[in-house]
Short mmCIF file of C-alpha atoms in Angstrom, two decimals:
data_model
loop_
_atom_site.label_atom_id
_atom_site.label_comp_id
_atom_site.label_asym_id
_atom_site.label_seq_id
_atom_site.Cartn_x
_atom_site.Cartn_y
_atom_site.Cartn_z
CA UNK A 1 -0.01 0.01 0.01
CA UNK A 2 1.52 3.34 -1.12
CA UNK A 3 0.25 5.74 1.55
CA UNK A 4 2.00 8.65 -0.03
CA UNK A 5 -0.22 8.70 -3.06
CA UNK A 6 -3.33 10.91 -2.73
CA UNK A 7 -6.65 9.59 -3.90
CA UNK A 8 -7.45 10.12 -7.51
CA UNK A 9 -10.90 11.47 -8.42
CA UNK A 10 -11.92 7.93 -9.40
CA UNK A 11 -10.79 6.48 -6.07
CA UNK A 12 -12.47 9.30 -4.15
CA UNK A 13 -15.72 8.52 -5.95
CA UNK A 14 -15.23 4.77 -5.32
CA UNK A 15 -14.84 5.31 -1.55
CA UNK A 16 -17.75 7.76 -1.59
CA UNK A 17 -19.99 5.24 -3.38
CA UNK A 18 -19.05 2.52 -0.93
CA UNK A 19 -19.82 4.62 2.11
CA UNK A 20 -23.22 5.62 0.70
CA UNK A 21 -24.10 2.12 -0.47
CA UNK A 22 -26.40 -0.38 1.22
CA UNK A 23 -23.30 -2.27 2.27
CA UNK A 24 -22.72 0.29 5.01
CA UNK A 25 -25.01 1.14 7.91
CA UNK A 26 -27.28 4.22 7.78
CA UNK A 27 -25.02 5.86 10.32
CA UNK A 28 -21.81 5.20 8.47
CA UNK A 29 -19.69 8.28 7.89
CA UNK A 30 -19.90 10.13 4.58
CA UNK A 31 -16.79 11.57 2.88
CA UNK A 32 -17.17 15.03 4.55
CA UNK A 33 -17.74 13.51 8.00
CA UNK A 34 -14.85 11.11 7.43
CA UNK A 35 -12.61 14.03 6.44
CA UNK A 36 -13.40 15.87 9.72
CA UNK A 37 -12.87 12.64 11.72
CA UNK A 38 -9.54 11.86 10.17
CA UNK A 39 -8.41 15.43 10.57
CA UNK A 40 -9.03 15.30 14.35
CA UNK A 41 -7.05 12.07 14.53
CA UNK A 42 -4.22 13.54 12.56
CA UNK A 43 -3.84 16.76 14.56
CA UNK A 44 -4.91 15.56 18.03
CA UNK A 45 -2.84 15.08 21.20
CA UNK A 46 -2.37 11.33 20.78
CA UNK A 47 -1.85 9.01 17.83
CA UNK A 48 -4.63 6.44 17.58
CA UNK A 49 -4.13 3.11 15.89
CA UNK A 50 -6.32 2.10 12.94
CA UNK A 51 -7.79 -0.81 14.80
CA UNK A 52 -9.31 1.57 17.37
CA UNK A 53 -10.60 4.33 15.10
CA UNK A 54 -11.75 2.35 12.07
CA UNK A 55 -14.90 0.86 13.63
CA UNK A 56 -16.31 4.30 14.27
CA UNK A 57 -16.24 4.95 10.50
CA UNK A 58 -18.84 2.22 9.99
CA UNK A 59 -21.22 3.36 12.79
CA UNK A 60 -21.64 3.44 16.57
CA UNK A 61 -21.76 -0.31 17.01
CA UNK A 62 -19.35 -3.07 15.95
CA UNK A 63 -22.35 -4.72 14.31
CA UNK A 64 -22.39 -1.86 11.81
CA UNK A 65 -19.20 -3.04 10.07
CA UNK A 66 -19.89 -3.83 6.47
CA UNK A 67 -19.73 -7.36 5.13
CA UNK A 68 -16.82 -7.23 2.69
CA UNK A 69 -16.98 -9.57 -0.33
CA UNK A 70 -13.36 -10.65 0.15
CA UNK A 71 -10.10 -9.85 1.99
CA UNK A 72 -9.04 -8.04 -1.17
CA UNK A 73 -12.08 -5.68 -1.03
CA UNK A 74 -11.48 -5.03 2.65
CA UNK A 75 -7.84 -4.17 2.03
CA UNK A 76 -8.75 -1.90 -0.88
CA UNK A 77 -11.40 0.13 1.01
CA UNK A 78 -9.36 0.42 4.18
CA UNK A 79 -6.35 1.35 2.06
CA UNK A 80 -8.28 4.18 0.44
CA UNK A 81 -9.35 5.47 3.87
CA UNK A 82 -5.71 5.24 5.09
CA UNK A 83 -4.52 7.21 2.08
CA UNK A 84 -7.31 9.74 2.55
CA UNK A 85 -6.00 10.24 6.09
CA UNK A 86 -2.35 10.45 5.03
CA UNK A 87 -3.17 13.09 2.44
CA UNK A 88 -4.56 15.21 5.33
CA UNK A 89 -1.43 14.57 7.41
CA UNK A 90 0.97 15.39 4.56
CA UNK A 91 -0.85 18.65 3.69
CA UNK A 92 -0.73 19.83 7.29
CA UNK A 93 2.92 18.97 7.68
CA UNK A 94 4.09 20.49 4.38
CA UNK A 95 1.64 23.37 3.76
CA UNK A 96 -0.85 23.78 6.61
CA UNK A 97 -2.23 26.97 5.19
CA UNK A 98 -3.36 25.05 2.09
CA UNK A 99 -5.51 22.62 4.12
CA UNK A 100 -9.18 22.79 3.27
CA UNK A 101 -11.95 21.02 5.19
CA UNK A 102 -14.30 19.09 2.94
CA UNK A 103 -17.38 21.26 3.55
CA UNK A 104 -20.65 21.09 1.65
CA UNK A 105 -21.94 24.13 -0.17
CA UNK A 106 -25.56 25.21 -0.72
CA UNK A 107 -27.41 28.27 -2.02
CA UNK A 108 -29.27 30.46 0.38
CA UNK A 109 -31.04 33.61 -0.86
CA UNK A 110 -28.94 33.69 -3.96
CA UNK A 111 -25.61 33.26 -2.12
CA UNK A 112 -23.32 30.24 -1.94
CA UNK A 113 -22.84 29.29 1.74
CA UNK A 114 -20.62 26.68 3.36
CA UNK A 115 -22.24 23.92 5.47
CA UNK A 116 -19.67 22.50 7.84
CA UNK A 117 -21.97 20.56 10.16
CA UNK A 118 -21.21 17.09 8.84
CA UNK A 119 -17.46 17.78 8.79
CA UNK A 120 -17.51 19.26 12.28
CA UNK A 121 -19.55 16.31 13.62
CA UNK A 122 -16.86 13.99 12.25
CA UNK A 123 -14.13 16.11 13.95
CA UNK A 124 -16.07 16.00 17.17
CA UNK A 125 -16.22 12.17 16.95
CA UNK A 126 -12.45 12.20 16.54
CA UNK A 127 -12.07 14.39 19.61
CA UNK A 128 -14.18 11.95 21.58
CA UNK A 129 -11.82 9.10 20.84
CA UNK A 130 -9.34 10.89 23.20
CA UNK A 131 -11.64 13.38 24.92
CA UNK A 132 -9.59 13.47 28.14
CA UNK A 133 -6.33 14.18 26.24
CA UNK A 134 -8.05 17.04 24.37
CA UNK A 135 -9.17 18.76 27.60
CA UNK A 136 -6.14 21.18 27.89
CA UNK A 137 -7.00 22.96 24.68
CA UNK A 138 -10.37 24.04 26.06
CA UNK A 139 -8.59 25.90 28.88
CA UNK A 140 -5.85 27.32 26.68
CA UNK A 141 -5.57 30.55 24.63
CA UNK A 142 -7.09 28.55 21.72
CA UNK A 143 -10.35 27.90 23.52
CA UNK A 144 -12.22 30.45 21.46
CA UNK A 145 -10.52 29.13 18.30
CA UNK A 146 -11.83 25.58 18.86
CA UNK A 147 -15.31 26.74 19.92
CA UNK A 148 -16.77 26.93 16.35
CA UNK A 149 -16.01 23.19 15.98
CA UNK A 150 -17.93 22.50 19.18
CA UNK A 151 -20.89 24.68 18.05
CA UNK A 152 -21.11 22.97 14.69
CA UNK A 153 -20.28 19.41 15.69
CA UNK A 154 -21.42 18.67 19.23
CA UNK A 155 -24.69 16.75 19.51
CA UNK A 156 -25.83 18.44 22.73
CA UNK A 157 -25.81 22.26 23.04
CA UNK A 158 -27.38 24.72 25.49
CA UNK A 159 -30.22 26.75 24.21
CA UNK A 160 -28.13 29.92 24.08
CA UNK A 161 -25.45 28.03 22.11
CA UNK A 162 -28.05 26.79 19.63
CA UNK A 163 -28.98 30.42 19.01
CA UNK A 164 -25.42 30.99 17.72
CA UNK A 165 -25.90 28.51 14.84
CA UNK A 166 -29.59 28.68 14.02
CA UNK A 167 -29.46 30.17 10.55
CA UNK A 168 -27.42 29.28 7.47
CA UNK A 169 -25.45 32.54 7.50
CA UNK A 170 -24.32 31.91 11.13
CA UNK A 171 -23.30 28.36 10.17
CA UNK A 172 -21.33 29.62 7.17
CA UNK A 173 -19.44 32.04 9.37
CA UNK A 174 -18.61 29.29 11.86
CA UNK A 175 -17.41 27.11 9.01
CA UNK A 176 -15.02 29.85 7.85
CA UNK A 177 -13.74 30.15 11.45
CA UNK A 178 -13.24 26.38 11.58
CA UNK A 179 -11.09 26.36 8.50
CA UNK A 180 -8.87 29.06 9.97
CA UNK A 181 -8.58 27.18 13.24
CA UNK A 182 -7.18 23.83 11.93
CA UNK A 183 -3.54 24.97 11.37
CA UNK A 184 -3.53 26.59 14.80
CA UNK A 185 -4.81 23.46 16.50
CA UNK A 186 -2.30 21.46 14.56
CA UNK A 187 0.60 23.63 15.81
CA UNK A 188 -0.80 23.55 19.38
CA UNK A 189 -0.64 19.76 19.71
CA UNK A 190 2.41 19.09 17.58
CA UNK A 191 5.06 19.47 20.35
CA UNK A 192 2.94 17.38 22.81
CA UNK A 193 1.66 14.57 20.50
CA UNK A 194 2.04 11.15 22.09
CA UNK A 195 2.90 7.90 20.38
CA UNK A 196 0.16 5.34 19.89
CA UNK A 197 2.59 2.51 20.58
CA UNK A 198 3.24 3.70 24.10
CA UNK A 199 -0.46 4.14 24.71
CA UNK A 200 -1.25 0.60 23.56
CA UNK A 201 1.49 -0.87 25.67
CA UNK A 202 0.30 0.91 28.76
CA UNK A 203 -3.48 0.66 28.38
CA UNK A 204 -4.45 -2.12 26.00
CA UNK A 205 -3.69 -5.87 26.23
CA UNK A 206 -1.77 -7.36 23.32
CA UNK A 207 -3.90 -8.76 20.50
CA UNK A 208 -2.88 -12.22 19.35
CA UNK A 209 -2.51 -12.66 15.60
CA UNK A 210 -5.18 -15.40 15.68
CA UNK A 211 -7.60 -13.38 17.80
CA UNK A 212 -10.62 -11.62 16.24
CA UNK A 213 -9.70 -8.16 15.08
CA UNK A 214 -10.90 -5.30 17.35
CA UNK A 215 -12.06 -3.26 14.32
CA UNK A 216 -15.19 -5.27 14.08
CA UNK A 217 -14.57 -6.80 10.58
CA UNK A 218 -15.06 -10.37 11.84
CA UNK A 219 -11.65 -11.34 10.51
CA UNK A 220 -8.62 -12.69 12.35
CA UNK A 221 -6.23 -9.87 13.40
CA UNK A 222 -3.45 -11.23 11.18
CA UNK A 223 -5.71 -10.96 8.15
CA UNK A 224 -7.11 -7.55 9.09
CA UNK A 225 -5.43 -4.65 10.89
CA UNK A 226 -2.43 -6.78 11.65
CA UNK A 227 -1.88 -7.59 8.05
CA UNK A 228 1.24 -5.37 7.83
CA UNK A 229 2.59 -5.96 11.29
CA UNK A 230 5.26 -8.43 12.34
CA UNK A 231 5.59 -10.67 15.38
CA UNK A 232 7.23 -9.12 18.47
#
């Protein structure tokens, strides 16, 4: 798998079609939600291994994982997702100012407005993977910078908070603020980012290569997320 190669338009459409197909659960992430989710994982305070974050792409339950036709199809789809994630990581590392969230766009009263709700919801899901580790940023000088993501993506808001995002123009302005916030959040966590390997050694028991994979695919670990790993 060549992770350095960005998705072609054809591959983007292929992944989009798969996520929107009947093969995936109704709550499966769409491409814009997935883009926000992967962005949070890329720029967050701790690296998260694929076996932990992948199941959330398919839905809130392990039962939501799609039934792949073959190992080859599984490897292809997961490979596309991994490359989608790596493209985000490379852009932020090399040219963070060129990073663009995958927002939807719609027309309102003759004007083209950004709709960042789905993207922000995905980012919020990414935050919740390591909610405790993200806590310091809410008490830092970036608290107001991160707030638009919360307002657009969080599922539960206070009544006064809902009033800040009620109409399309307000949501458009929040989306613009979100785009400007990502490079700042990236720089904030970069010096403090923790390795996923240390986290796994400390908190998670070792998965045997013949054990069921934790990603919910129903496959053995050695034929799923452990495909490219070696024995210790």
